Amino acid sequence: MYVFCRDILRAIFTLLYRFEAVGTENIPKEGGVLLCSNHKSLLDPISVGIKVKRQVKFMAKEELFKVPVLGWLITQFGAFPVKRGGVSKESFKTSISILRGGEIMGIFPVGTRFSDTGAAKKGAAMFALRGNAAVVPAAIIGDYKIFRKMKIVYGQPIVLDDLKSGEVDGDPLELVTERIMDRIHEMEKTGRPSGN
């Protein structure tokens, strides 16, 4: 079901937004992966996942699971509920389980697309350090305007070995967050995959 829906959405996005992906080879073919992307629209989870061969799972507001049809659909896509106001212990455990289980999870470090400051939260960094997964930055470029070209760029996995081992002074969560967001912003500007 997932592959069928993904392929349909891929075709629709290609037609409507001339959507393309750059750097998909940077996503590991196996093992846990945390995809960290900028956030512009409710359509972003689709953009992050449709060009990836492996299934990408996302957190979604628990209210969405109560909406007829939509709740069923996002469940088929591997979404799991998160309560308003932050990540619960249950959502955190689910996220870590996904990553340590060798699957892909997508996340938007800034949180809501309506963020006034654009400041990233530390949730992505926490998952990156505890999930034992590759951290791949992604940048969605474009504004979802019909027949205007859009693309998503995937960078090389971010090296966090120095932070995991405690070799760097400072708050590890802040340092990881900064490293992730720097790479995302770099790709937004250049439109090309970033490296280490």
Short mmCIF file of C-alpha atoms in Angstrom, two decimals:
data_model
loop_
_atom_site.label_atom_id
_atom_site.label_comp_id
_atom_site.label_asym_id
_atom_site.label_seq_id
_atom_site.Cartn_x
_atom_site.Cartn_y
_atom_site.Cartn_z
CA MET A 1 0.00 0.00 0.00
CA TYR A 2 2.79 2.41 0.92
CA VAL A 3 4.66 1.92 -2.36
CA PHE A 4 1.44 2.31 -4.39
CA CYS A 5 0.49 5.60 -2.66
CA ARG A 6 4.06 6.88 -2.82
CA ASP A 7 4.27 6.26 -6.55
CA ILE A 8 0.96 8.05 -7.18
CA LEU A 9 2.06 11.06 -5.12
CA ARG A 10 5.44 11.03 -6.87
CA ALA A 11 3.68 11.27 -10.24
CA ILE A 12 1.37 14.06 -9.03
CA PHE A 13 4.23 16.11 -7.59
CA THR A 14 6.28 15.62 -10.74
CA LEU A 15 3.38 16.89 -12.85
CA LEU A 16 2.23 19.78 -10.63
CA TYR A 17 5.55 21.02 -9.24
CA ARG A 18 8.09 19.56 -11.71
CA PHE A 19 9.46 18.03 -8.53
CA GLU A 20 12.93 16.51 -8.56
CA ALA A 21 15.32 15.07 -6.00
CA VAL A 22 19.07 15.62 -5.83
CA GLY A 23 21.46 13.59 -3.68
CA THR A 24 19.29 10.53 -2.99
CA GLU A 25 22.50 8.49 -3.15
CA ASN A 26 23.46 10.15 0.17
CA ILE A 27 20.69 8.26 1.98
CA PRO A 28 22.11 4.98 3.31
CA LYS A 29 20.49 1.91 1.75
CA GLU A 30 20.17 0.21 5.10
CA GLY A 31 20.30 1.01 8.80
CA GLY A 32 18.60 3.73 10.81
CA VAL A 33 18.42 7.18 9.22
CA LEU A 34 17.19 10.48 10.64
CA LEU A 35 16.17 12.79 7.77
CA CYS A 36 16.22 16.41 8.99
CA SER A 37 14.54 18.96 6.73
CA ASN A 38 13.43 22.56 6.62
CA HIS A 39 9.66 23.08 6.96
CA LYS A 40 7.44 25.18 4.70
CA SER A 41 4.10 23.46 4.22
CA LEU A 42 1.77 20.64 5.26
CA LEU A 43 2.99 18.97 2.05
CA ASP A 44 6.58 18.74 3.31
CA PRO A 45 6.37 15.15 4.66
CA ILE A 46 5.34 14.05 1.17
CA SER A 47 8.21 16.00 -0.40
CA VAL A 48 10.76 14.49 1.98
CA GLY A 49 9.60 10.92 1.40
CA ILE A 50 8.34 10.38 -2.15
CA LYS A 51 11.73 10.22 -3.85
CA VAL A 52 13.26 7.91 -1.24
CA LYS A 53 13.19 4.19 -2.02
CA ARG A 54 12.81 3.25 1.66
CA GLN A 55 9.75 4.20 3.70
CA VAL A 56 10.08 7.42 5.71
CA LYS A 57 8.09 7.62 8.96
CA PHE A 58 6.96 10.87 10.60
CA MET A 59 5.37 12.05 13.80
CA ALA A 60 1.93 13.57 13.26
CA LYS A 61 -0.42 15.45 15.56
CA GLU A 62 -2.68 12.93 17.29
CA GLU A 63 -5.78 14.86 16.19
CA LEU A 64 -5.07 13.91 12.57
CA PHE A 65 -5.51 10.22 13.36
CA LYS A 66 -9.14 10.90 14.35
CA VAL A 67 -10.04 12.39 10.95
CA PRO A 68 -11.88 9.83 8.79
CA VAL A 69 -9.84 8.58 5.83
CA LEU A 70 -6.89 10.88 6.65
CA GLY A 71 -6.18 8.99 9.87
CA TRP A 72 -6.16 5.69 8.00
CA LEU A 73 -4.02 7.10 5.20
CA ILE A 74 -1.28 8.56 7.39
CA THR A 75 -1.19 5.32 9.38
CA GLN A 76 -0.54 3.45 6.12
CA PHE A 77 2.33 5.85 5.51
CA GLY A 78 3.87 4.87 8.84
CA ALA A 79 3.01 8.04 10.75
CA PHE A 80 2.67 7.81 14.51
CA PRO A 81 0.91 10.21 16.91
CA VAL A 82 2.46 12.93 19.02
CA LYS A 83 0.55 15.10 21.50
CA ARG A 84 0.45 18.86 21.29
CA GLY A 85 2.98 20.68 23.41
CA GLY A 86 5.97 18.43 22.84
CA VAL A 87 7.15 14.89 22.42
CA SER A 88 5.73 12.46 24.99
CA LYS A 89 7.72 9.57 26.44
CA GLU A 90 5.74 7.20 24.24
CA SER A 91 6.51 9.18 21.06
CA PHE A 92 10.15 9.42 22.05
CA LYS A 93 10.36 5.65 22.58
CA THR A 94 8.66 5.03 19.23
CA SER A 95 11.12 7.35 17.48
CA ILE A 96 14.17 5.71 19.03
CA SER A 97 12.73 2.27 18.24
CA ILE A 98 12.30 3.26 14.57
CA LEU A 99 15.89 4.49 14.31
CA ARG A 100 17.50 1.65 16.24
CA GLY A 101 15.35 -0.79 14.28
CA GLY A 102 17.10 0.28 11.09
CA GLU A 103 14.27 2.37 9.61
CA ILE A 104 14.06 5.96 8.36
CA MET A 105 12.38 8.74 10.34
CA GLY A 106 11.77 12.22 8.99
CA ILE A 107 11.76 15.26 11.25
CA PHE A 108 11.59 19.03 10.95
CA PRO A 109 14.05 20.48 13.51
CA VAL A 110 12.31 23.88 13.49
CA GLY A 111 9.07 22.16 14.50
CA THR A 112 6.07 24.07 13.23
CA ARG A 113 6.12 25.69 9.80
CA PHE A 114 4.61 28.78 11.46
CA SER A 115 7.66 29.39 13.65
CA ASP A 116 8.23 33.14 14.03
CA THR A 117 11.90 32.83 14.90
CA GLY A 118 12.92 29.93 12.68
CA ALA A 119 14.92 28.68 15.67
CA ALA A 120 15.43 24.94 15.73
CA LYS A 121 14.36 22.84 18.69
CA LYS A 122 16.61 20.21 20.24
CA GLY A 123 14.38 17.19 19.56
CA ALA A 124 16.15 16.24 16.34
CA ALA A 125 19.51 16.46 18.10
CA MET A 126 18.27 14.21 20.90
CA PHE A 127 17.10 11.58 18.39
CA ALA A 128 20.38 11.91 16.48
CA LEU A 129 22.50 11.24 19.56
CA ARG A 130 20.36 8.47 21.07
CA GLY A 131 19.01 6.79 17.96
CA ASN A 132 22.35 5.43 16.74
CA ALA A 133 21.35 6.39 13.19
CA ALA A 134 22.85 8.26 10.26
CA VAL A 135 21.75 11.92 10.23
CA VAL A 136 20.98 13.15 6.71
CA PRO A 137 20.13 16.85 6.13
CA ALA A 138 17.51 17.72 3.52
CA ALA A 139 16.38 21.03 2.01
CA ILE A 140 13.06 21.60 0.26
CA ILE A 141 13.49 24.34 -2.32
CA GLY A 142 10.44 26.04 -3.86
CA ASP A 143 7.01 27.26 -2.76
CA TYR A 144 4.45 24.69 -4.00
CA LYS A 145 3.25 26.93 -6.82
CA ILE A 146 1.64 24.99 -9.66
CA PHE A 147 4.02 24.29 -12.56
CA ARG A 148 6.87 26.10 -10.79
CA LYS A 149 9.89 23.88 -10.31
CA MET A 150 10.59 22.45 -6.86
CA LYS A 151 13.24 20.12 -5.61
CA ILE A 152 14.54 18.43 -2.53
CA VAL A 153 18.24 18.11 -1.87
CA TYR A 154 19.72 15.42 0.38
CA GLY A 155 23.19 16.03 1.82
CA GLN A 156 25.82 13.59 2.97
CA PRO A 157 25.32 12.14 6.47
CA ILE A 158 26.50 14.52 9.17
CA VAL A 159 29.45 13.26 11.21
CA LEU A 160 28.66 13.41 14.93
CA ASP A 161 31.32 11.05 16.29
CA ASP A 162 33.10 13.83 18.16
CA LEU A 163 29.87 14.86 19.89
CA LYS A 164 28.83 11.31 20.73
CA SER A 165 32.18 10.64 22.37
CA GLY A 166 32.12 13.89 24.36
CA GLU A 167 35.27 15.25 22.73
CA VAL A 168 33.76 18.73 22.25
CA ASP A 169 33.01 21.30 24.97
CA GLY A 170 29.51 22.73 25.20
CA ASP A 171 25.94 21.45 25.19
CA PRO A 172 25.90 18.45 22.80
CA LEU A 173 22.24 19.06 21.88
CA GLU A 174 22.94 22.67 20.89
CA LEU A 175 26.03 21.68 18.93
CA VAL A 176 24.21 18.91 17.03
CA THR A 177 21.27 21.24 16.31
CA GLU A 178 23.64 23.91 15.00
CA ARG A 179 25.48 21.41 12.81
CA ILE A 180 22.22 20.09 11.32
CA MET A 181 20.72 23.52 10.67
CA ASP A 182 23.95 24.89 9.15
CA ARG A 183 23.91 22.10 6.59
CA ILE A 184 20.21 22.58 5.79
CA HIS A 185 20.68 26.35 5.32
CA GLU A 186 23.74 25.77 3.14
CA MET A 187 21.74 23.50 0.81
CA GLU A 188 18.80 25.94 0.72
CA LYS A 189 21.21 28.59 -0.57
CA THR A 190 23.23 26.50 -3.02
CA GLY A 191 20.61 23.98 -4.17
CA ARG A 192 23.33 21.32 -4.05
CA PRO A 193 24.04 18.42 -1.66
CA SER A 194 26.36 19.40 1.16
CA GLY A 195 29.33 17.42 2.41
CA ASN A 196 31.27 17.30 5.63
#
